[in-house]
Coordinates of C-alpha atoms in Angstrom, one line a residue:
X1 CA -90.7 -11.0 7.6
X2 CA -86.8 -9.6 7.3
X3 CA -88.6 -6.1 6.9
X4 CA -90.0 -6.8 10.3
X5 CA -87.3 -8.5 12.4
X6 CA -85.4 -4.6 11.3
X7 CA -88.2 -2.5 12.3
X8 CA -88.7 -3.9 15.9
X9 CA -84.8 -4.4 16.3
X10 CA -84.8 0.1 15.2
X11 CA -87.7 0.6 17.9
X12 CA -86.1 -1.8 20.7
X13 CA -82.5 0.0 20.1
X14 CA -84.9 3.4 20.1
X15 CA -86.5 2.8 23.0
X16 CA -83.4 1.3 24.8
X17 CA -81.5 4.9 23.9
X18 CA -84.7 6.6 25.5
X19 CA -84.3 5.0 28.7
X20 CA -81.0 5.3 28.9
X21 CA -80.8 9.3 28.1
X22 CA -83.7 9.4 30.9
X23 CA -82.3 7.4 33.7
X24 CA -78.3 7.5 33.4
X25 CA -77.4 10.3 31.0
X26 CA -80.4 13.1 31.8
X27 CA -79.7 13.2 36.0
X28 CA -76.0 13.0 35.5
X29 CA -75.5 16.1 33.6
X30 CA -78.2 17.5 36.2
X31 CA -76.3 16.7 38.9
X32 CA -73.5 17.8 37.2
X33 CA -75.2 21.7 36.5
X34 CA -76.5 21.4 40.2
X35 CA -73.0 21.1 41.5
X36 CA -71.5 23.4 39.2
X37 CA -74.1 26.4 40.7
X38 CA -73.6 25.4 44.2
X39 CA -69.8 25.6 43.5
X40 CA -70.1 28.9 42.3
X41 CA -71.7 29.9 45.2
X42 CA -69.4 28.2 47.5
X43 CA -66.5 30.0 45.8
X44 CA -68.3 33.9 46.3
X45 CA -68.6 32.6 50.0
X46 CA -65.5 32.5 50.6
X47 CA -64.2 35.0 49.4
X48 CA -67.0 37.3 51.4
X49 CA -64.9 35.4 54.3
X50 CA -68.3 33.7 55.6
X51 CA -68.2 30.8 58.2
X52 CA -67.6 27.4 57.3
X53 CA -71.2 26.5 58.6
X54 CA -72.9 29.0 56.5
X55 CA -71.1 28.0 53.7
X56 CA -71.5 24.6 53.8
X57 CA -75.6 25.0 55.0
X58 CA -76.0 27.6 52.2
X59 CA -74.4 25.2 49.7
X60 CA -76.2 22.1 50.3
X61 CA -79.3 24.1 50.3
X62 CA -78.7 25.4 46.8
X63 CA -77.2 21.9 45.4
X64 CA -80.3 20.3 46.8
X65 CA -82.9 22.9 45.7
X66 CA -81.6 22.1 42.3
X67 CA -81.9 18.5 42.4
X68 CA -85.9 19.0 43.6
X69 CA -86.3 21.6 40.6
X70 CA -85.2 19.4 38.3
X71 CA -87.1 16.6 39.7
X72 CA -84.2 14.4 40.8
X73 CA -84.9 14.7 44.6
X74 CA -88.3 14.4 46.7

C-alpha cells in the first residue's frame, strides 16, 4: 500500500513537471530565442539606416515567423 501511495505521488509530480516544461517553461524560452533573432535583425537595420517602417514590418515578420516554426503561433 505505502509502496503505492509513493509511486503515483513520483508519476503525478512527473507528469505535473511535464506539463509545466510544455506549457510555461518550453514557449517562454521560445519566445525568448524568437525575440532575441528579431532583435538582431532590428539592430543590422539600423545601422544599414533603413526606415522605421521597414524595420519594424521586417521585424515583426521575423519574430512572428519564429513563433509559427516553433509552433507557438497559427
Amino acid at each position: 500500500m505505502k509502496k503505492t501511495i509513493i509511486i503515483s505521488s513520483i508519476l503525478i509530480i512527473l507528469i505535473l513537471g511535464g506539463v509545466f516544461y510544455w506549457f510555461q517553461w518550453r514557449p517562454t524560452e521560445i519566445k525568448k530565442e524568437c525575440f532575441r533573432k528579431s532583435d538582431e535583425v532590428k539592430n543590422l537595420m539600423i545601422k544599414a539606416q533603413k526606415s522605421g517602417e521597414q524595420i519594424d514590418y521586417t521585424v515583426n515578420y521575423i519574430y512572428k515567423n519564429c513563433l509559427r516554426e516553433n509552433g507557438i503561433e497559427k
